[in-house]
Every structure is written in C-alpha cells, then in structure tokens.
C-alpha cells in the first residue's frame, strides 16, 4: 500500500474517533459542545510532552493524553453541566478558546503559537485500525447498555428522565467525559502521526467541523457518523479542485439538512444486517408514501 | 494613562454593544443564541467596504447600504432556516446547529468569492485625534461613540415607547399568548431580525473602520455574546452595560497585564458569571426581558 493511501486511512481513522466522541455527546445526549477541539489539543499536547520530555512508551503517552482530557472534562463538567443548552454551549466554547490561548501563552512548555515539533512518529496504520475498532465497539456497547439508554432518555426529555429516577447530572457527566476521552485519544494519535502540532490546528473551526460531520451523518447514529467522516475526509482528497470549497459546502449542507431533513444521512438508525435486508421494503414503502401524498 | 485606557475601552465597548443588543433581542424572542449574528456584522462590513472602495459611493450612502444589506441577510436567515425549524417543533439545539452552519457558510463564502485577505477601508474619516487635556480621542472613536449612543437611545425608545416595542415585549414574555392577543408574531420576528441585523451591520462597519475587514472578523461577536450573557441573556439594557464593561476590561487587561491573555480573561469572566449568577446583571425575572 502506498504511503499516501495509508496516510488517508490514518487520517480517516483519527477523525472517526474524534467524531464518535461528538456523536455520543450531541447525537445521543443532545448536549451541543464547541469544546471538543480543546480536548483534542489537550490529548495531543499531553501525549506529545510525555513522549518527548519523559521518554514514555507510546501506549503510556496515549493513555496519558486520554486521562488528561478526562480529568479536565470532569472538572469542567462539574462546573458547567448544570447550565442549560445555550449557557453550556458558550462555556464549552470559552473552554476551547481558553485552551488555545493558554497553550499559546505557556511558551516554555508547549512551544507557544509556533507549535510543538520533534514528536516521534509512532502512530501506525495498525494502531489506528485497532483504535478505531476499539472506539466503535466501546461506543456501541456503551450506547446499548443501561447507561446508553439513560443517555437517550435524557436526549428525548430531560425532565421526564429525571422524573423516572435517572441521575441526569451523573449521566451527562459520563457522556461529556467519554466524549472528551475520545477527543483526547484522537488528539494523541494525531500528534504522533503528524509529528508537529500547533494550537491553531485545534481552533473553533475544528470543533465546528466535528459537529458538522455528526449532523451530516445523522444525529443519534454511530454508523452515520462513521460513514460521514469517511466520505467527508475522502472528498477533498479525491476531488482536489473542490478542496477550497470544502467548508462552504459543509456549511450549506448543514443548514439544508437541519432545516429539511434533520435526521441526516442515517438519523437514529444503525447500519446492520437486518437493516440491509429490510432496505428494499423500506425503499418501496417510502415511494408508496410519496405516491399517496401526491 | 488610566483615563486614556478607559476612553479606549468605552470606544470598543460601544461596538460590542451594537452587536450584543441584537443578540439579546433575538434571544429574548426565540430563546436561542444566534451564532450567525457576528457573520451578519462581517457581511455588513464587507458590503460597506465594497460600496466605498469598489463602487466609489459616498461614505454615508455606503454605510446605509451596509445597514440595509445586513438587515436583509439577517431576515433571510430567519426566513430560510430558523422559521422552518420552529415550524417543525424541533429542539432548540437544531436552531443553534443551523446558526453554526450559516456562520460557516458565510465565512467561507467570503473566503471563496472575495479572498481571505485583510482589507482596510479607504480613509473616509480623518485619522486625527482631539486632545482633551492629557487624553486623546480619535475622531473615528468619537464618531462611533456618537453613532452608538444615538442607536442605543433610539432602541430604548423603540422598545419602551412604541407599539412595536410593546408587541415584542409581549411576544418575548409569552409567544402563544401574544399571538392570541392578535400580534402577528412572524411579522414582528422579521422586524426584530431586521433591527438586529442592521445594528450588527453598523457594528461591523465601525469595526472595519477602526481595524480591518476580514472573513473571520465576525468571531468578535463572541465578545458581544459574552456581554449579553454578562448583562443577562435577553435583556437589552443588560447587554449594553455588559458590552461596555467587557470592552473596558479587555483594554485594561491588554494595557496593564498582557494582550496575550486578554481573551482568557474574557472567557474566564464568562465562566465565573455563569457559575456565580447565571441570570447575569439584569436578567432577574421575566418582566425584565427586552
């Protein structure tokens, strides 16, 4: 396999992990966050520092990056998860920006705005594939467990979920921390693949991009998120000429999807064997509906 | 030095106030933060810039075009995206996602069609300053302060004294009841978007005159948003006070500590307010809305 194809696959894998984190948070718990790029930055910088300054093996720095993101998300969640939709969103946004500004400011440790160079390349195709498989399995099992059902209950009606005895604060925290761990994971892999990171790589646009991918894939669908990430990462690679228009298309696509078809590509459904088997029936049903309406 | 910094802070705070009031108006009616608001301001600044620099219109006409253009774009956002989502009875999160999508669209539209370059307005307002004792006030700052004060006074009169103000106060208190009382909600929401968009357009033009015009300049509206949270989301008066306080704080942090940490202080303040008093300075009870 050529290095280029390998690179693209690694990039898709890293993006999938980051997007899955947002998918759990936004798609399954209906918490809208602009802070995930901040958690990616924390994972990337923490793991890079562990590898280069403390000579840790890759696995330890990977776990260190995830742990750092988790700890910070615990502290931040404790402070902000009690706030309602808009307020929570703004604090995550503030957190993301603060992270970036702090990394730029702590020049002696992080290299400031110039970036952090000299990270050894340790992320290989195999590690990314294992990571993606692990990330998908964990997310799927989490969402199909009692915990996942509680998250979905919070998504549908927070007050009702509270009333039937779900500790909403605790489960929102769980969702937030898992999402941060995924972001930190993706960040650590990213740092050890590109060998050079700058704070500007993890700005507000990156957070928006993650959310946009989840919305296009369909809120509440892991397979949707995976498919959307793959397509959206491949698109600018395959069609080089549209690469400049990439973000413009994303923006328009999100507005169209959220106004016309809020379920996105795969909203609230998962791709499975039975789904594929039922596909012809569903398509027929869809057309029949259309005719009846007409 | 101290008074000089205070003057600078008030001057930037005034521009934040123009944007923050629009945020507050829309929040008080629809209950969501309109992220695309800053990008409407950015588009306003570009419209003004293109009119002055490319079409060579006189400045006052360009500014007027920018205000109306920004207002029209704001209405378009409401008509094409927000209204449909409201009709679907979708969760508020969808409105925020749509606003984020619009913001990404506008920024990249400008990047693709006009280029990512920083542009400066031609010198339409003399770059001079007036000395009052030891304090220097730029002519431009003076001009923008006058515009801000006039706009805020008109807005205050509009909200407290006119039928339009009564209608939107009623609607922000309870939209369904208001519509039962014969208020045409959609019409007034459109008007509010026009008003908020025009205010943002004015803010954008003033910001462009003071600094430069570039596709990401709308992100400055985050500060305006923090200002409106500081003053109490949905409270127009609170937004004005919050905007001035934030402008002054920013200038003081960059002047006396370091400009690198300016944004950290602003966002730190935001988190602190939300933890201590999430309703903000003026957002105490429902009667205080708008």
Coordinates of C-alpha atoms in Angstrom, one line a residue:
Chain A
X1 CA 0.0 0.0 0.0
X2 CA 1.4 3.4 -0.9
X3 CA 2.2 5.8 1.8
X4 CA -0.4 8.2 0.5
X5 CA -3.3 5.8 0.8
X6 CA -2.0 4.8 4.2
X7 CA -1.9 8.4 5.3
X8 CA -5.5 9.0 4.1
X9 CA -6.7 5.9 6.0
X10 CA -4.9 7.0 9.2
X11 CA -6.5 10.5 8.9
X12 CA -9.9 8.9 8.4
X13 CA -9.4 6.7 11.5
X14 CA -8.3 9.6 13.7
X15 CA -11.3 11.7 12.5
X16 CA -13.7 8.8 13.2
X17 CA -12.5 8.6 16.8
X18 CA -12.9 12.4 17.3
X19 CA -16.3 12.4 15.6
X20 CA -17.6 9.4 17.6
X21 CA -16.9 11.4 20.7
X22 CA -19.1 14.3 19.5
X23 CA -21.7 11.8 18.3
X24 CA -22.1 10.4 21.8
X25 CA -22.4 13.8 23.2
X26 CA -24.5 15.6 20.6
X27 CA -26.3 12.8 18.9
X28 CA -27.1 10.6 21.9
X29 CA -27.3 13.1 24.8
X30 CA -28.3 16.3 23.0
X31 CA -25.5 18.3 24.5
X32 CA -24.1 20.7 22.0
X33 CA -20.4 21.4 22.6
X34 CA -17.8 23.6 20.9
X35 CA -15.0 22.3 23.2
X36 CA -14.0 19.1 21.6
X37 CA -11.2 20.6 19.7
X38 CA -9.9 21.8 23.0
X39 CA -9.9 18.3 24.4
X40 CA -8.1 17.1 21.2
X41 CA -5.5 19.8 21.9
X42 CA -5.1 18.6 25.5
X43 CA -4.7 15.0 24.4
X44 CA -2.2 15.9 21.7
X45 CA 0.0 18.2 23.9
X46 CA -0.1 15.9 27.0
X47 CA 0.9 12.9 25.0
X48 CA 3.5 14.7 23.0
X49 CA 5.1 16.1 26.2
X50 CA 5.0 12.6 27.8
X51 CA 6.7 11.1 24.8
X52 CA 9.4 13.7 24.2
X53 CA 10.2 15.1 27.7
X54 CA 9.6 11.9 29.8
X55 CA 10.5 9.3 27.2
X56 CA 7.4 7.3 27.9
X57 CA 6.4 4.4 25.6
X58 CA 3.6 5.3 23.1
X59 CA 0.9 3.4 24.9
X60 CA 1.5 5.3 28.1
X61 CA 1.5 8.7 26.5
X62 CA -1.6 7.7 24.6
X63 CA -3.3 6.8 27.8
X64 CA -1.8 9.9 29.5
X65 CA -3.4 12.1 26.9
X66 CA -6.8 10.5 27.3
X67 CA -6.5 10.7 31.1
X68 CA -5.6 14.4 31.0
X69 CA -8.7 15.1 28.8
X70 CA -10.9 13.0 31.1
X71 CA -9.7 14.8 34.2
X72 CA -10.2 18.2 32.7
X73 CA -13.7 17.3 31.4
X74 CA -14.6 16.1 34.9
X75 CA -13.6 19.4 36.4
X76 CA -15.3 21.4 33.6
X77 CA -18.4 19.3 33.6
X78 CA -18.8 19.7 37.4
X79 CA -18.8 23.4 36.9
X80 CA -20.9 23.7 33.7
X81 CA -23.2 20.7 33.1
X82 CA -25.8 22.2 35.4
X83 CA -26.3 25.0 33.0
X84 CA -28.9 24.9 30.2
X85 CA -28.3 24.5 26.5
X86 CA -27.0 27.9 25.4
X87 CA -25.1 28.6 28.5
X88 CA -23.4 25.2 28.4
X89 CA -22.5 25.7 24.8
X90 CA -20.9 29.1 25.5
X91 CA -18.8 27.7 28.4
X92 CA -17.5 24.9 26.2
X93 CA -16.7 27.4 23.5
X94 CA -15.0 29.6 26.1
X95 CA -13.1 26.5 27.3
X96 CA -11.9 25.7 23.8
X97 CA -10.7 29.2 23.2
X98 CA -9.0 29.3 26.7
X99 CA -7.2 26.1 26.0
X100 CA -5.8 27.5 22.8
X101 CA -4.8 30.8 24.3
X102 CA -3.2 29.0 27.3
X103 CA -1.2 26.7 25.1
X104 CA 0.0 29.8 23.1
X105 CA 0.9 31.5 26.4
X106 CA 2.7 28.7 28.1
X107 CA 5.6 29.0 25.6
X108 CA 8.4 27.3 27.6
X109 CA 6.3 24.1 27.9
X110 CA 4.2 24.0 24.8
X111 CA 6.3 25.9 22.2
X112 CA 3.6 28.6 22.1
X113 CA 2.0 29.7 18.8
X114 CA 5.0 28.4 16.8
X115 CA 3.9 24.9 17.6
X116 CA 5.4 21.8 19.2
X117 CA 7.9 20.0 17.0
X118 CA 10.0 16.9 17.2
X119 CA 7.4 14.4 18.2
X120 CA 8.4 10.9 17.0
X121 CA 6.1 9.3 14.5
X122 CA 4.6 6.4 16.4
X123 CA 1.0 6.2 15.0
X124 CA 0.9 3.4 12.5
X125 CA -1.9 2.1 10.4
X126 CA -2.2 -1.0 12.7
X127 CA -2.5 1.2 15.8
X128 CA -5.1 3.4 14.1
X129 CA -7.2 0.4 12.9
X130 CA -7.1 -1.2 16.4
X131 CA -8.0 2.2 18.0
X132 CA -11.0 2.7 15.6
X133 CA -12.2 -0.9 16.2
X134 CA -11.9 -0.4 19.9
X135 CA -13.6 3.1 19.8
X136 CA -16.5 1.8 17.8
X137 CA -17.0 -1.3 20.0
X138 CA -16.8 0.7 23.2
X139 CA -19.3 3.3 21.9
X140 CA -21.7 0.7 20.6
X141 CA -21.7 -1.3 23.8
X142 CA -22.0 1.8 25.9
X143 CA -25.0 3.0 24.0
X144 CA -26.7 -0.4 24.0
X145 CA -26.2 -0.7 27.7
X146 CA -28.3 0.7 30.5
X147 CA -26.1 3.7 30.6
X148 CA -26.7 4.4 26.9
X149 CA -30.5 4.0 27.3
X150 CA -30.3 6.6 30.1
X151 CA -28.4 9.0 27.8
X152 CA -31.1 8.6 25.1
X153 CA -33.8 9.2 27.7
X154 CA -32.0 12.5 28.6
X155 CA -31.9 13.3 24.9
X156 CA -35.6 12.8 24.4
X157 CA -36.9 14.6 27.6
X158 CA -34.5 15.6 30.3
X159 CA -37.3 16.4 32.8
X160 CA -39.0 13.1 32.2
X161 CA -35.7 11.2 32.6
X162 CA -35.2 13.0 35.9
X163 CA -38.7 12.0 36.9
X164 CA -38.2 8.3 36.3
X165 CA -35.2 8.3 38.5
X166 CA -32.2 8.8 36.2
X167 CA -29.5 10.8 37.8
X168 CA -29.3 13.2 34.8
X169 CA -26.3 15.2 36.1
X170 CA -24.2 12.0 36.5
X171 CA -25.1 10.7 33.1
X172 CA -24.5 14.0 31.3
X173 CA -21.1 14.0 33.0
X174 CA -20.5 10.4 31.8
X175 CA -21.3 11.4 28.2
X176 CA -19.2 14.5 28.4
X177 CA -16.2 12.6 29.8
X178 CA -16.4 9.8 27.3
X179 CA -16.6 12.4 24.6
X180 CA -13.5 14.2 26.0
X181 CA -11.6 10.9 26.2
X182 CA -12.4 10.1 22.5
X183 CA -11.2 13.6 21.6
X184 CA -8.0 13.2 23.7
X185 CA -7.4 9.9 22.0
X186 CA -7.8 11.3 18.6
X187 CA -5.5 14.2 19.5
X188 CA -2.8 11.9 20.8
X189 CA -2.9 9.8 17.7
X190 CA -2.9 13.0 15.6
X191 CA 0.2 14.4 17.3
X192 CA 2.2 11.2 16.9
X193 CA 1.3 10.9 13.2
X194 CA 2.0 14.5 12.1
X195 CA 5.0 14.9 14.5
X196 CA 4.2 18.7 14.7
X197 CA 1.3 20.4 16.3
X198 CA 0.2 24.0 16.7
X199 CA -2.6 25.4 18.8
X200 CA -4.3 26.8 15.7
X201 CA -4.9 23.2 14.5
X202 CA -7.4 22.8 17.3
X203 CA -9.5 26.0 16.9
X204 CA -13.2 26.7 16.8
X205 CA -13.4 25.6 13.1
X206 CA -12.2 22.2 14.1
X207 CA -14.9 21.9 16.7
X208 CA -17.5 23.1 14.2
X209 CA -16.2 20.6 11.7
X210 CA -16.7 17.7 14.1
X211 CA -20.2 18.8 14.9
X212 CA -21.0 19.3 11.2
X213 CA -19.8 15.8 10.4
X214 CA -22.1 14.3 13.1
X215 CA -25.1 16.3 11.8
X216 CA -24.5 15.2 8.2
X217 CA -24.1 11.6 9.3
X218 CA -27.3 11.9 11.3
X219 CA -27.8 12.7 14.9
X220 CA -28.2 9.5 17.0
X221 CA -26.4 7.1 14.6
X222 CA -22.9 5.8 15.1
X223 CA -22.8 4.2 11.6
X224 CA -23.9 7.6 10.2
X225 CA -21.1 9.3 11.9
X226 CA -18.5 6.7 10.7
X227 CA -19.8 6.9 7.1
X228 CA -20.0 10.7 7.1
X229 CA -16.5 11.0 8.5
X230 CA -15.1 8.7 5.8
X231 CA -16.9 10.5 3.0
X232 CA -16.1 14.0 4.2
X233 CA -12.4 13.1 4.7
X234 CA -12.1 11.4 1.4
X235 CA -14.0 14.0 -0.6
X236 CA -11.2 16.7 -0.6
X237 CA -8.6 14.0 -1.3
X238 CA -10.5 12.6 -4.3
X239 CA -11.7 15.9 -5.7
X240 CA -8.7 18.2 -5.2
X241 CA -10.3 21.0 -7.1
X242 CA -13.2 21.3 -4.6
X243 CA -10.9 21.3 -1.6
X244 CA -11.1 25.1 -1.4
X245 CA -14.9 25.0 -1.4
X246 CA -15.0 22.2 1.2
X247 CA -16.1 24.3 4.3
X248 CA -18.6 26.2 2.2
X249 CA -20.3 23.0 1.1
X250 CA -20.2 21.7 4.7
X251 CA -21.9 24.9 5.9
X252 CA -24.6 24.8 3.2
X253 CA -25.1 21.1 3.8
X254 CA -25.7 21.5 7.5
X255 CA -28.2 24.3 7.0
X256 CA -30.1 22.3 4.4
X257 CA -30.0 19.1 6.5
X258 CA -31.1 20.7 9.7
X259 CA -34.0 22.6 8.1
X260 CA -35.2 20.0 5.6
X261 CA -34.1 16.6 6.9
X262 CA -32.9 16.8 10.5
X263 CA -32.3 13.1 10.7
X264 CA -29.3 13.5 8.4
X265 CA -27.9 10.5 6.5
X266 CA -28.7 7.8 9.0
X267 CA -30.6 9.6 11.8
X268 CA -31.5 7.4 14.8
X269 CA -30.8 4.2 12.8
X270 CA -27.8 1.9 12.7
X271 CA -26.5 0.0 9.7
X272 CA -26.9 -3.7 10.5
X273 CA -27.6 -6.9 8.7
X274 CA -31.3 -6.7 9.2
X275 CA -31.4 -3.1 8.1
X276 CA -29.8 -4.1 4.8
X277 CA -32.2 -7.0 4.4
X278 CA -35.1 -4.6 5.0
X279 CA -33.8 -2.0 2.7
X280 CA -35.9 -2.9 -0.4
X281 CA -39.1 -3.0 1.7
X282 CA -38.2 0.4 3.2
X283 CA -37.5 1.9 -0.2
X284 CA -40.8 0.6 -1.6
X285 CA -42.6 1.9 1.5
X286 CA -41.0 5.3 1.0
X287 CA -42.1 5.5 -2.6
X288 CA -45.6 4.3 -1.8
X289 CA -45.9 7.0 0.8
X290 CA -44.8 9.6 -1.7
X291 CA -47.5 8.5 -4.1
X292 CA -50.2 8.5 -1.5
X293 CA -49.3 12.0 -0.6
X294 CA -49.3 13.1 -4.2
Chain B
X1 CA -2.9 56.6 31.3
X2 CA -5.8 55.2 33.3
X3 CA -8.4 57.6 31.9
X4 CA -7.0 57.1 28.4
X5 CA -7.5 53.4 28.7
X6 CA -11.0 54.0 30.0
X7 CA -11.8 56.0 26.9
X8 CA -10.4 53.3 24.6
X9 CA -12.4 50.7 26.5
X10 CA -15.6 52.6 26.1
X11 CA -15.0 53.1 22.4
X12 CA -14.6 49.3 21.8
X13 CA -17.4 48.5 24.2
X14 CA -19.7 50.7 22.2
X15 CA -19.1 48.5 19.1
X16 CA -19.7 45.4 21.2
X17 CA -22.9 47.0 22.4
X18 CA -24.3 47.3 18.9
X19 CA -23.8 43.6 18.3
X20 CA -24.8 42.5 21.9
X21 CA -28.2 44.2 21.7
X22 CA -29.1 42.3 18.6
X23 CA -28.1 39.0 20.2
X24 CA -30.2 39.9 23.3
X25 CA -33.3 40.9 21.2
X26 CA -33.2 37.6 19.3
X27 CA -32.6 35.6 22.4
X28 CA -35.4 37.2 24.2
X29 CA -37.8 36.3 21.4
X30 CA -36.7 32.9 20.2
X31 CA -34.7 31.6 23.2
X32 CA -31.6 30.7 21.2
X33 CA -28.2 32.2 20.6
X34 CA -27.9 33.3 17.0
X35 CA -24.3 32.4 16.2
X36 CA -24.6 33.8 12.7
X37 CA -25.1 37.2 14.1
X38 CA -21.4 38.1 14.0
X39 CA -21.2 36.9 10.4
X40 CA -24.0 39.2 9.6
X41 CA -21.9 42.0 11.0
X42 CA -19.0 40.8 8.9
X43 CA -21.1 40.8 5.7
X44 CA -22.2 44.3 6.6
X45 CA -18.6 45.4 6.9
X46 CA -17.9 43.9 3.5
X47 CA -20.9 45.5 1.9
X48 CA -19.8 48.8 3.2
X49 CA -16.2 48.3 2.1
X50 CA -17.2 47.2 -1.4
X51 CA -19.5 50.2 -1.8
X52 CA -16.8 52.6 -0.7
X53 CA -13.8 51.0 -2.3
X54 CA -15.2 49.4 -5.5
X55 CA -18.4 51.3 -6.4
X56 CA -16.9 54.6 -5.0
X57 CA -20.2 55.6 -3.3
X58 CA -20.1 58.4 -0.8
X59 CA -19.5 57.0 2.7
X60 CA -22.9 57.8 4.2
X61 CA -24.6 56.0 1.4
X62 CA -22.3 53.0 1.7
X63 CA -23.0 52.8 5.4
X64 CA -26.7 52.9 4.8
X65 CA -26.4 50.2 2.2
X66 CA -24.4 48.1 4.6
X67 CA -27.0 48.5 7.3
X68 CA -29.9 47.6 5.0
X69 CA -27.8 44.7 3.4
X70 CA -27.0 43.3 6.8
X71 CA -30.6 43.6 7.9
X72 CA -31.7 41.8 4.7
X73 CA -29.3 39.0 5.3
X74 CA -30.5 38.7 8.8
X75 CA -34.1 38.4 7.6
X76 CA -33.0 35.8 5.0
X77 CA -31.5 33.7 7.8
X78 CA -34.8 33.8 9.7
X79 CA -37.0 33.1 6.7
X80 CA -34.9 30.3 5.1
X81 CA -33.6 28.5 8.2
X82 CA -34.9 29.4 11.6
X83 CA -38.6 29.8 10.8
X84 CA -38.7 26.3 9.2
X85 CA -37.1 24.8 12.2
X86 CA -39.5 26.5 14.5
X87 CA -42.4 25.2 12.4
X88 CA -41.0 21.6 12.8
X89 CA -41.2 22.0 16.5
X90 CA -37.6 20.8 16.6
X91 CA -35.4 21.1 19.7
X92 CA -33.6 24.4 20.3
X93 CA -30.3 22.7 19.6
X94 CA -31.3 22.5 15.9
X95 CA -31.6 26.3 15.8
X96 CA -28.1 26.5 17.2
X97 CA -26.8 24.0 14.7
X98 CA -28.4 25.9 11.8
X99 CA -26.9 29.1 13.1
X100 CA -23.5 27.4 13.2
X101 CA -24.0 26.2 9.7
X102 CA -24.9 29.7 8.5
X103 CA -21.9 31.1 10.2
X104 CA -19.6 28.6 8.5
X105 CA -21.3 29.2 5.1
X106 CA -21.0 33.0 5.3
X107 CA -17.3 33.0 6.3
X108 CA -16.4 30.5 3.6
X109 CA -18.5 32.3 1.0
X110 CA -16.5 35.4 1.6
X111 CA -13.2 33.5 1.6
X112 CA -14.1 31.8 -1.7
X113 CA -15.5 34.8 -3.6
X114 CA -13.6 37.7 -2.1
X115 CA -10.5 36.1 -0.8
X116 CA -9.1 35.7 2.7
X117 CA -7.2 38.9 2.6
X118 CA -7.4 41.6 5.3
X119 CA -8.7 44.8 3.8
X120 CA -8.7 48.4 5.1
X121 CA -11.4 51.0 4.4
X122 CA -10.1 54.0 2.5
X123 CA -9.7 57.0 4.8
X124 CA -13.3 58.2 4.9
X125 CA -12.9 59.6 8.3
X126 CA -9.8 61.7 9.1
X127 CA -7.2 59.8 11.2
X128 CA -6.8 62.6 13.7
X129 CA -7.3 62.9 17.4
X130 CA -8.7 65.6 19.6
X131 CA -6.8 66.3 22.8
X132 CA -8.8 67.0 25.9
X133 CA -6.1 67.8 28.5
X134 CA -3.9 64.7 28.6
X135 CA -6.4 62.5 26.9
X136 CA -6.5 61.8 23.2
X137 CA -9.7 60.8 21.5
X138 CA -9.6 59.7 17.9
X139 CA -12.1 61.4 15.5
X140 CA -13.2 57.9 14.5
X141 CA -13.8 56.8 18.1
X142 CA -15.8 60.0 18.7
X143 CA -17.8 59.3 15.6
X144 CA -18.5 55.7 16.5
X145 CA -19.4 56.7 20.1
X146 CA -22.0 59.2 18.7
X147 CA -23.5 56.5 16.4
X148 CA -23.6 54.0 19.3
X149 CA -25.3 56.5 21.7
X150 CA -27.9 57.5 19.1
X151 CA -28.6 53.9 18.2
X152 CA -28.9 52.8 21.8
X153 CA -31.2 55.7 22.6
X154 CA -33.4 55.0 19.6
X155 CA -33.5 51.3 20.5
X156 CA -34.5 52.1 24.1
X157 CA -37.3 54.4 22.8
X158 CA -38.4 51.8 20.3
X159 CA -38.7 49.1 22.9
X160 CA -40.3 51.2 25.7
X161 CA -42.5 53.7 23.9
X162 CA -43.8 52.3 20.7
X163 CA -46.4 49.7 19.7
X164 CA -43.6 47.7 18.1
X165 CA -41.8 47.6 21.4
X166 CA -44.9 46.6 23.2
X167 CA -45.5 43.8 20.8
X168 CA -42.0 42.3 21.0
X169 CA -42.1 42.6 24.8
X170 CA -45.3 40.7 24.9
X171 CA -44.0 38.1 22.5
X172 CA -40.8 37.6 24.5
X173 CA -42.9 37.1 27.6
X174 CA -45.1 34.5 26.1
X175 CA -45.3 34.0 22.3
X176 CA -48.5 32.0 22.2
X177 CA -50.5 34.4 24.4
X178 CA -49.2 37.3 22.4
X179 CA -50.3 35.7 19.2
X180 CA -53.7 35.0 20.7
X181 CA -53.9 38.8 21.5
X182 CA -53.7 39.4 17.8
X183 CA -50.0 40.1 17.5
X184 CA -48.6 38.9 14.2
X185 CA -45.7 37.0 15.6
X186 CA -43.9 36.2 12.3
X187 CA -44.1 39.8 11.2
X188 CA -42.6 41.1 14.4
X189 CA -39.9 38.4 14.4
X190 CA -39.0 39.5 10.9
X191 CA -38.8 43.1 12.1
X192 CA -36.6 42.1 15.1
X193 CA -34.2 40.3 12.7
X194 CA -34.1 43.4 10.5
X195 CA -33.3 45.6 13.5
X196 CA -30.7 43.2 15.0
X197 CA -29.1 42.7 11.5
X198 CA -28.9 46.5 10.9
X199 CA -27.4 47.1 14.3
X200 CA -24.9 44.3 13.6
X201 CA -24.2 45.9 10.2
X202 CA -23.4 49.2 11.9
X203 CA -21.2 47.4 14.4
X204 CA -19.4 45.7 11.5
X205 CA -18.8 48.9 9.6
X206 CA -17.5 50.7 12.7
X207 CA -15.2 47.7 13.5
X208 CA -14.0 47.7 9.9
X209 CA -13.2 51.4 10.1
X210 CA -11.3 51.0 13.3
X211 CA -9.4 47.9 12.4
X212 CA -9.6 45.9 9.2
X213 CA -12.2 43.8 7.3
X214 CA -11.5 40.1 7.0
X215 CA -13.7 36.9 6.8
X216 CA -13.3 35.8 10.4
X217 CA -14.0 39.3 11.9
X218 CA -17.4 38.0 12.9
X219 CA -15.9 36.0 15.6
X220 CA -15.6 39.2 17.6
X221 CA -19.3 38.8 18.2
X222 CA -18.3 36.1 20.7
X223 CA -17.4 39.0 22.9
X224 CA -20.7 40.6 22.2
X225 CA -22.3 37.4 23.2
X226 CA -20.4 37.2 26.4
X227 CA -21.5 40.8 27.0
X228 CA -25.1 39.8 26.6
X229 CA -24.7 36.9 29.0
X230 CA -23.0 39.2 31.4
X231 CA -25.9 41.6 31.3
X232 CA -28.4 38.7 31.4
X233 CA -29.4 36.9 28.2
X234 CA -32.4 38.5 26.7
X235 CA -32.1 41.8 28.5
X236 CA -31.2 44.6 26.0
X237 CA -30.2 47.1 28.8
X238 CA -28.0 44.4 30.4
X239 CA -26.4 43.7 27.1
X240 CA -25.4 47.4 26.7
X241 CA -23.9 47.6 30.2
X242 CA -22.2 44.2 29.8
X243 CA -20.7 45.3 26.4
X244 CA -19.1 48.5 27.9
X245 CA -17.8 46.6 30.9
X246 CA -16.2 43.9 28.7
X247 CA -14.7 46.5 26.4
X248 CA -13.2 48.3 29.3
X249 CA -11.9 45.1 30.9
X250 CA -10.3 44.0 27.7
X251 CA -8.4 47.3 27.2
X252 CA -7.3 47.2 30.8
X253 CA -6.0 43.6 30.6
X254 CA -4.1 44.3 27.4
X255 CA -2.8 47.6 28.7
X256 CA -1.7 46.6 32.2
X257 CA -1.2 42.8 32.1
X258 CA -0.6 41.3 28.7
X259 CA -2.5 41.3 25.5
X260 CA -1.9 37.6 25.1
X261 CA -4.2 36.8 28.0
X262 CA -7.0 39.2 27.0
X263 CA -9.3 36.5 25.7
X264 CA -8.5 34.2 28.6
X265 CA -9.8 36.9 31.0
X266 CA -12.9 37.5 28.9
X267 CA -13.8 33.8 28.8
X268 CA -12.8 33.3 32.4
X269 CA -15.2 36.1 33.3
X270 CA -17.9 34.4 31.3
X271 CA -17.4 31.1 33.2
X272 CA -17.3 33.0 36.5
X273 CA -20.5 34.8 35.8
X274 CA -22.3 31.6 34.8
X275 CA -21.2 29.9 38.0
X276 CA -22.0 32.8 40.4
X277 CA -25.0 34.4 38.8
X278 CA -26.2 32.7 35.6
X279 CA -29.0 35.1 35.1
X280 CA -26.5 37.9 34.7
X281 CA -26.8 41.5 35.9
X282 CA -30.2 42.4 34.6
X283 CA -31.8 39.0 33.8
X284 CA -33.6 38.7 37.1
X285 CA -37.1 38.0 36.2
X286 CA -39.4 37.7 33.2
X287 CA -40.6 41.3 33.4
X288 CA -37.1 42.5 32.7
X289 CA -36.9 40.8 29.4
X290 CA -36.2 43.0 26.4

